[in-house]
mmCIF file of N, CA and C in Angstrom:
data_model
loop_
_atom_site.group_PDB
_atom_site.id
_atom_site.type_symbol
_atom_site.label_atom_id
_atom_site.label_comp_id
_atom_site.label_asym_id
_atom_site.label_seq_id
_atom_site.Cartn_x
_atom_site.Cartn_y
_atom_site.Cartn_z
ATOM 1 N N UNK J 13 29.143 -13.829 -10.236
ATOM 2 C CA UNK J 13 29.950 -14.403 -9.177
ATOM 3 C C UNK J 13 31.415 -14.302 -9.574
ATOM 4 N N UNK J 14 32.369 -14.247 -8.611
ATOM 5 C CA UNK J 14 33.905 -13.905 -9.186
ATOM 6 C C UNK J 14 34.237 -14.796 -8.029
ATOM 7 N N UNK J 15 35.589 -15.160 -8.420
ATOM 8 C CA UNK J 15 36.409 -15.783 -7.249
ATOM 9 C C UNK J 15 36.811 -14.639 -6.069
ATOM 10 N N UNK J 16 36.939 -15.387 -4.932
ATOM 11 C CA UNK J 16 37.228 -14.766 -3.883
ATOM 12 C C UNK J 16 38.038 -13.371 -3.750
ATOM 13 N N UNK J 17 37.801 -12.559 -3.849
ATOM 14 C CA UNK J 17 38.759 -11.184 -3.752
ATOM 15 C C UNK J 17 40.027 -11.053 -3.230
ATOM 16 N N UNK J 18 40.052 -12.090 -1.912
ATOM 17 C CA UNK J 18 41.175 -12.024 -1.311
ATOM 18 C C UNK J 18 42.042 -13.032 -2.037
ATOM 19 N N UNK J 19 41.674 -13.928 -2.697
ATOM 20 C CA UNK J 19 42.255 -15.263 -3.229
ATOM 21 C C UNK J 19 43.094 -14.447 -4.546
ATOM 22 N N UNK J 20 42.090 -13.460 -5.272
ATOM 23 C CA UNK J 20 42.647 -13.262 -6.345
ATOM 24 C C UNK J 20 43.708 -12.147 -6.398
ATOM 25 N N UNK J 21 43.759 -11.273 -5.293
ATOM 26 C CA UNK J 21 44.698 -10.650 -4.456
ATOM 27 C C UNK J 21 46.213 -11.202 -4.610
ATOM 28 N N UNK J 22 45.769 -11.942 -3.400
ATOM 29 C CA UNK J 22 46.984 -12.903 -3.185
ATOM 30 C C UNK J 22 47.556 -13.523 -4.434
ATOM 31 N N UNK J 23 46.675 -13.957 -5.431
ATOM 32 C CA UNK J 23 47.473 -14.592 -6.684
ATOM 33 C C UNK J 23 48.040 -13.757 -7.193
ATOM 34 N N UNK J 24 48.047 -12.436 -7.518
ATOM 35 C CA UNK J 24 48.307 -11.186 -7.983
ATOM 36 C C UNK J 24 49.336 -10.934 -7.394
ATOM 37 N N UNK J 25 49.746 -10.425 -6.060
ATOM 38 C CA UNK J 25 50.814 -9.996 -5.173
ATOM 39 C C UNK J 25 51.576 -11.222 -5.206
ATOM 40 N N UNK J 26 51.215 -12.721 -5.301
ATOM 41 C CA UNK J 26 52.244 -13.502 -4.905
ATOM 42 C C UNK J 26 52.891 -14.646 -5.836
ATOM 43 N N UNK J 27 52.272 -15.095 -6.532
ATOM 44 C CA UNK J 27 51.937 -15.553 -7.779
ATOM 45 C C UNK J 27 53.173 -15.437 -9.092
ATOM 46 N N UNK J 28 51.719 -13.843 -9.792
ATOM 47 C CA UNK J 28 51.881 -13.653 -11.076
ATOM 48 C C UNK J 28 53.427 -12.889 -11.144
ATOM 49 N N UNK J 29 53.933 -12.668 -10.075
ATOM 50 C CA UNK J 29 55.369 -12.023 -10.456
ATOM 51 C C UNK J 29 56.620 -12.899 -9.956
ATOM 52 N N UNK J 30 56.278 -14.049 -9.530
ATOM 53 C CA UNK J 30 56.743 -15.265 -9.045
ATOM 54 C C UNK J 30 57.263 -16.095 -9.998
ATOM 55 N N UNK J 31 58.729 -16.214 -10.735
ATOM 56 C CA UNK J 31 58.600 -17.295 -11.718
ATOM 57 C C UNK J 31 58.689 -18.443 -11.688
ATOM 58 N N UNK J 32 58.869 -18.606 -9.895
ATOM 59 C CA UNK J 32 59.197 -20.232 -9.235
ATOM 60 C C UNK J 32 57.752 -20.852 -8.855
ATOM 61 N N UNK J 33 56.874 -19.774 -9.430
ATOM 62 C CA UNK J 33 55.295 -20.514 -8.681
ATOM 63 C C UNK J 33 54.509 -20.107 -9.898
ATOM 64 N N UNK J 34 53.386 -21.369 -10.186
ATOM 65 C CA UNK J 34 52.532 -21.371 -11.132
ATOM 66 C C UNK J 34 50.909 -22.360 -10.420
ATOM 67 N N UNK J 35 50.071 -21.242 -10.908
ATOM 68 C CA UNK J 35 48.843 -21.517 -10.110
ATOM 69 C C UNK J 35 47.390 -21.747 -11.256
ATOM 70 N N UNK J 36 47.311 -23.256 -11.092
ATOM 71 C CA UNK J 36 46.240 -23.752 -11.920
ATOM 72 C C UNK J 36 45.173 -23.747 -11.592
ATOM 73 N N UNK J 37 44.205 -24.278 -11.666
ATOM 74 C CA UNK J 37 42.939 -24.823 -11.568
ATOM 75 C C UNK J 37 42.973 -26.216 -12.310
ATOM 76 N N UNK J 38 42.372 -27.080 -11.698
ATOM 77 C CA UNK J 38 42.136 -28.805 -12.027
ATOM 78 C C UNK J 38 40.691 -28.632 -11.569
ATOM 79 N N UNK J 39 40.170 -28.454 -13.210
ATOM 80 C CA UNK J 39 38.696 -28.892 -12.656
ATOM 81 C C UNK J 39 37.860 -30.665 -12.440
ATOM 82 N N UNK J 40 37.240 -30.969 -11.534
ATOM 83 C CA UNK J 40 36.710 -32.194 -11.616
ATOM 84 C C UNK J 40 35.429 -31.929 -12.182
ATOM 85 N N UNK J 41 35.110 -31.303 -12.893
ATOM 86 C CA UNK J 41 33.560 -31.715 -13.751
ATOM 87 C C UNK J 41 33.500 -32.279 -14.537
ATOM 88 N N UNK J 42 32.427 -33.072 -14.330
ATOM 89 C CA UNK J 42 32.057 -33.884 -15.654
ATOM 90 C C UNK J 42 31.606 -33.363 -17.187
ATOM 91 N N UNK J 43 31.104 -32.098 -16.741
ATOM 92 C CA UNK J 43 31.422 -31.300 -18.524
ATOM 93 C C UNK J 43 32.973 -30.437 -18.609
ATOM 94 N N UNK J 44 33.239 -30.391 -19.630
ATOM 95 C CA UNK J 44 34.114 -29.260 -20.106
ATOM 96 C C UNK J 44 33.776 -28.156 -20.084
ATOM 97 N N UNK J 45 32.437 -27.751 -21.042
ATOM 98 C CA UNK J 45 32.007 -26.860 -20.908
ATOM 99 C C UNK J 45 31.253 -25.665 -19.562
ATOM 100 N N UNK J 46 31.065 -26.872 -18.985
ATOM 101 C CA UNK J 46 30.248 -25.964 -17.263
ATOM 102 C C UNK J 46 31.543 -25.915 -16.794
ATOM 103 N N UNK J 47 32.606 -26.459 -16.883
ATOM 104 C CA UNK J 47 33.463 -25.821 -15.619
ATOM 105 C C UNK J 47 34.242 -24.796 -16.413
ATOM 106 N N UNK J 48 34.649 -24.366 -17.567
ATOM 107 C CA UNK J 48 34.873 -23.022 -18.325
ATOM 108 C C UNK J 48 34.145 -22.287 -18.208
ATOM 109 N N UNK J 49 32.831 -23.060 -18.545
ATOM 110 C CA UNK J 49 31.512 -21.661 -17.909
ATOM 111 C C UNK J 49 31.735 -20.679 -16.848
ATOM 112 N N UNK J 50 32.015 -22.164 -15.596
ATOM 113 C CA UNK J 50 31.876 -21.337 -14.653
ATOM 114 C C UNK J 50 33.470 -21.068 -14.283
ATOM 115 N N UNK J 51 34.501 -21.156 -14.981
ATOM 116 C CA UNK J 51 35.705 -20.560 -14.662
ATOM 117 C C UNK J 51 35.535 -18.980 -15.078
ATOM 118 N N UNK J 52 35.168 -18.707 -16.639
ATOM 119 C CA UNK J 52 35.148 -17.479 -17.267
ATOM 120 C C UNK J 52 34.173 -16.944 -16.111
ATOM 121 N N UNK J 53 32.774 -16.969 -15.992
ATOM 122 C CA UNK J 53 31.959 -16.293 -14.920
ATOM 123 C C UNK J 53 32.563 -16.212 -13.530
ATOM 124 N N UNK J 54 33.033 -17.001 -13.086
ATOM 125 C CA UNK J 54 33.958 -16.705 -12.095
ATOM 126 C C UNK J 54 35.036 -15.790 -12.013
ATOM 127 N N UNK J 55 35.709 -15.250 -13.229
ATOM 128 C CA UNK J 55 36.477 -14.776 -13.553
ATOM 129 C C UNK J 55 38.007 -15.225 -12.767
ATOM 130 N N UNK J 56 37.828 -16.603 -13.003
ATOM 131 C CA UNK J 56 39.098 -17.078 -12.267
ATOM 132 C C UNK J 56 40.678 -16.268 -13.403
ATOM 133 N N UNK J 57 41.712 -16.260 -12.730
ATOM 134 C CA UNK J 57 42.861 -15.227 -13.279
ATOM 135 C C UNK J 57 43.512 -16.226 -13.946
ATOM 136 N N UNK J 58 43.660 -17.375 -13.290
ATOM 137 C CA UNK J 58 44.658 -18.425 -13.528
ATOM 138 C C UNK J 58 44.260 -19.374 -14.192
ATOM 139 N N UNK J 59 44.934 -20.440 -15.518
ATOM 140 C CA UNK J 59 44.262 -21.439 -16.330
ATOM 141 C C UNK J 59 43.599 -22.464 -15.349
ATOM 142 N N UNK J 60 42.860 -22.840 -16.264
ATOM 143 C CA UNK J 60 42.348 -23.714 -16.268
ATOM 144 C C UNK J 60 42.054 -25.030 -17.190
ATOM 145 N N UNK J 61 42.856 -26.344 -16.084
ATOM 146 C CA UNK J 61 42.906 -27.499 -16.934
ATOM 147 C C UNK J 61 41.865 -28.360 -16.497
ATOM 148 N N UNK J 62 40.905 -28.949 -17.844
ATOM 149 C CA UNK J 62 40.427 -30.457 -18.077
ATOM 150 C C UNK J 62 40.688 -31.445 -17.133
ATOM 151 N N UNK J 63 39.749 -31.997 -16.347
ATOM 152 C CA UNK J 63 40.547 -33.610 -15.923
ATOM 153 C C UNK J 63 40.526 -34.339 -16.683
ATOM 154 N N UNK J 64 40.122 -34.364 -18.029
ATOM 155 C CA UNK J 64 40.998 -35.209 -19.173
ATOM 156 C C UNK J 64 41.796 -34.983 -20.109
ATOM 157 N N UNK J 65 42.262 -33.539 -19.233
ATOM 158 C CA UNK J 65 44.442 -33.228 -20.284
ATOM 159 C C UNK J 65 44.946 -33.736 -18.836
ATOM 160 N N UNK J 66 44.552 -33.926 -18.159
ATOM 161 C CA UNK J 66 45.756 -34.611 -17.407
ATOM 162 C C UNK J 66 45.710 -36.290 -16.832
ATOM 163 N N UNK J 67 46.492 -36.726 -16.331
ATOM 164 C CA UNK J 67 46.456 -38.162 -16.155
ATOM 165 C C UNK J 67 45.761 -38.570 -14.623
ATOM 166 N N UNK J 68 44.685 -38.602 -14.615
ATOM 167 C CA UNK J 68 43.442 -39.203 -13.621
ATOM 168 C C UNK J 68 44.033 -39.356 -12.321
ATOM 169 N N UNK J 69 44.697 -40.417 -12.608
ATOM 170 C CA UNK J 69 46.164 -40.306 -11.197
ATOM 171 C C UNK J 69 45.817 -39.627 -9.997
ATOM 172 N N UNK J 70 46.089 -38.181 -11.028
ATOM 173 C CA UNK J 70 46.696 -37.479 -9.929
ATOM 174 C C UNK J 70 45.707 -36.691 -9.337
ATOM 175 N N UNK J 71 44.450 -36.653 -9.661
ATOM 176 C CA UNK J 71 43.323 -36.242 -9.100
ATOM 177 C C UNK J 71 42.997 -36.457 -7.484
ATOM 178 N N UNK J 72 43.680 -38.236 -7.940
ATOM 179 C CA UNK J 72 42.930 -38.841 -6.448
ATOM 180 C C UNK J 72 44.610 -39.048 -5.361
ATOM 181 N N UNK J 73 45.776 -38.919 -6.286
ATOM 182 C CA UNK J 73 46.943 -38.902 -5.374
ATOM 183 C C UNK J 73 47.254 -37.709 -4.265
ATOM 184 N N UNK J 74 46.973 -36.521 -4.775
ATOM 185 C CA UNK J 74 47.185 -35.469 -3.925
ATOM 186 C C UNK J 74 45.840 -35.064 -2.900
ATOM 187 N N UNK J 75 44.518 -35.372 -3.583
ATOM 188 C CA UNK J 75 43.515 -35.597 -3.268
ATOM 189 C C UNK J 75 42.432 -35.646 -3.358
ATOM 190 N N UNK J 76 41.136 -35.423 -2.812
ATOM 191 C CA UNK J 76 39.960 -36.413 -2.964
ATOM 192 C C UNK J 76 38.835 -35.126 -2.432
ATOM 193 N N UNK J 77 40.071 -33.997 -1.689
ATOM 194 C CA UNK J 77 38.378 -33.114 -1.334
ATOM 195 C C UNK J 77 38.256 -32.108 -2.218
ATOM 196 N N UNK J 78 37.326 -31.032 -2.711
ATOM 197 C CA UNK J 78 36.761 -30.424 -3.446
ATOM 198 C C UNK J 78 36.227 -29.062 -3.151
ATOM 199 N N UNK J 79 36.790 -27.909 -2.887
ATOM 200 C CA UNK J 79 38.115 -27.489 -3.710
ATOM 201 C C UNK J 79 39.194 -27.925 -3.005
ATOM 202 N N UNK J 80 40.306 -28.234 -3.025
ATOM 203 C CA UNK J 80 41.448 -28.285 -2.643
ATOM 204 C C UNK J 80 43.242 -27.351 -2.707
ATOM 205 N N UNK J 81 43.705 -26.861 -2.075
ATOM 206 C CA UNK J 81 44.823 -26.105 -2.468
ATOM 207 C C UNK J 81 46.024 -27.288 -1.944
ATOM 208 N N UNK J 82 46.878 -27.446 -3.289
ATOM 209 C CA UNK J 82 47.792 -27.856 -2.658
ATOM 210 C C UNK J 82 49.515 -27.526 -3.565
ATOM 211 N N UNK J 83 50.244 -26.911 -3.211
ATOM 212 C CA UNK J 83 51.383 -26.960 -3.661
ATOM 213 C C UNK J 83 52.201 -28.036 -3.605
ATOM 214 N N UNK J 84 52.769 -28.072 -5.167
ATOM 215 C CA UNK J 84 53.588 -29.510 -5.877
ATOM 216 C C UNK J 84 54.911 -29.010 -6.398
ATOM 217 N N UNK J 85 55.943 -29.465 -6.029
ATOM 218 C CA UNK J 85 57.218 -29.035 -6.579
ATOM 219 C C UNK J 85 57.059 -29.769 -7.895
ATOM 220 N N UNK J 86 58.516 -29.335 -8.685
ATOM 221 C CA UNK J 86 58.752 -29.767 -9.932
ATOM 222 C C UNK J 86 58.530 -31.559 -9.789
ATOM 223 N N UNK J 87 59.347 -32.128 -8.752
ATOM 224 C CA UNK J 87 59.154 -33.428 -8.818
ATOM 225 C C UNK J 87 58.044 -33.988 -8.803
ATOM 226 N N UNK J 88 56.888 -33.334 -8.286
ATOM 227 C CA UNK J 88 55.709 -33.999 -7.823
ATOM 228 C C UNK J 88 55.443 -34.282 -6.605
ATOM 229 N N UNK J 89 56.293 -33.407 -5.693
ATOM 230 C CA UNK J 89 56.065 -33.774 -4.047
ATOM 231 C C UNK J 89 54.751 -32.681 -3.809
ATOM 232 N N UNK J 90 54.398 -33.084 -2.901
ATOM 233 C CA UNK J 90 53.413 -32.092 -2.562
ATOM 234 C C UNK J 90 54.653 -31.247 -0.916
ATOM 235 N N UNK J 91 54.424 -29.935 -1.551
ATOM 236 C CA UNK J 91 55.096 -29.546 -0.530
ATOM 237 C C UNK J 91 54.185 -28.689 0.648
ATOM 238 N N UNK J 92 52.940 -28.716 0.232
ATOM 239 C CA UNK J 92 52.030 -28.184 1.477
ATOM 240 C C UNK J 92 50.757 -27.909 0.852
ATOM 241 N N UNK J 93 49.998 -28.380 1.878
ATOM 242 C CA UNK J 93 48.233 -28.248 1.779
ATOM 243 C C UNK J 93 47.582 -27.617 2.529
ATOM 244 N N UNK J 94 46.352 -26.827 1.938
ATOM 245 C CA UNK J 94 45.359 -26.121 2.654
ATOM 246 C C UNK J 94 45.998 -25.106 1.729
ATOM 247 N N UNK J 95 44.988 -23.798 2.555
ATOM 248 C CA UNK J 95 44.857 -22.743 2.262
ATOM 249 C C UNK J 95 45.915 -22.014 2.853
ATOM 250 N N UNK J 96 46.163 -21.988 4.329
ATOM 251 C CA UNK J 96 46.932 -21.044 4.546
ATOM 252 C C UNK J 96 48.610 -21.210 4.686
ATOM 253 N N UNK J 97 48.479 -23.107 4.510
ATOM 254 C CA UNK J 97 50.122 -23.445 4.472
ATOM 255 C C UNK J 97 50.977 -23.324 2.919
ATOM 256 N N UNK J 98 49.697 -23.401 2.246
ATOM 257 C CA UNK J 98 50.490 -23.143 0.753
ATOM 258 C C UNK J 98 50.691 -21.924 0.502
ATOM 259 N N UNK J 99 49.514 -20.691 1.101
ATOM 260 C CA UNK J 99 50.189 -19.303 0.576
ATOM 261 C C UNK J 99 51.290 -18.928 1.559
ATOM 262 N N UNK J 100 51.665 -19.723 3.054
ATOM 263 C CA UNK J 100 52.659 -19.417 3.562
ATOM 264 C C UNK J 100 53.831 -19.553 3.063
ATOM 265 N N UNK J 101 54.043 -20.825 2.138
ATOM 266 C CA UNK J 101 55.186 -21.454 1.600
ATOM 267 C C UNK J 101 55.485 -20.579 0.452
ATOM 268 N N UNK J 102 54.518 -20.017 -0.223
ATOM 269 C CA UNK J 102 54.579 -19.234 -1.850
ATOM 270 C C UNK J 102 55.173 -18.034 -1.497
ATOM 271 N N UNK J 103 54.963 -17.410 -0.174
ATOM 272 C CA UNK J 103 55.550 -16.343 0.177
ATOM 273 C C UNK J 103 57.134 -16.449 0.080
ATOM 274 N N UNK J 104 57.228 -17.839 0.540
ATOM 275 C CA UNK J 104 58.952 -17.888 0.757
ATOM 276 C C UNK J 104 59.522 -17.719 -0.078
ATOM 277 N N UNK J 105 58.830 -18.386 -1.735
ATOM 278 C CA UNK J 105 59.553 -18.604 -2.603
ATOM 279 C C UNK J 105 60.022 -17.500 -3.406
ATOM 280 N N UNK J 106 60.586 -16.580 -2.806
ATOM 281 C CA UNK J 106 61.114 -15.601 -3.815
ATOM 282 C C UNK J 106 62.696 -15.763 -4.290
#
């Protein structure tokens, strides 16, 4: 299984040559190990962080559904959610 073709596309074209945009993964599993599992088998492009390297918080501040896309400025605003408003916004940011 691999991540979405078009997803990993788009991270590629819009993304990785982008130095104003950086694209994680926040996994919510309860192992470490199954969600690396299934990041490496997935062959996701982009890291992948622990929900316990980061502060719990923010899991449930930006949100609560599963998967979720959401772009966060430096401050911590969320500057747009979903799928197609965040790769609209990433486009801008050149």
């Amino acid at each position: 299984m691999q991540a979405a073709p078009q997803l990993v596309e788009s991270y590629q074209k819009d993304v990785v040559p982008n130095p104003k945009v950086e694209m994680i993964h926040i996994s919510r599993d309860r192992s470490n190990a199954a969600a690396l599992k299934w990041a490496r088998d997935d062959k996701l492009p982009w890291p992948t962080i622990m929900k316990d390297q980061i502060d719990a918080s923010l899991l449930t501040h930006y949100s609560n559904r599963v998967p979720s896309m959401i772009l966060i400025d430096r401050k911590g605003n969320k500057v747009a959610e979903g799928k197609g408003p965040v790769w609209d916004k990433i486009r801008t940011l050149k």
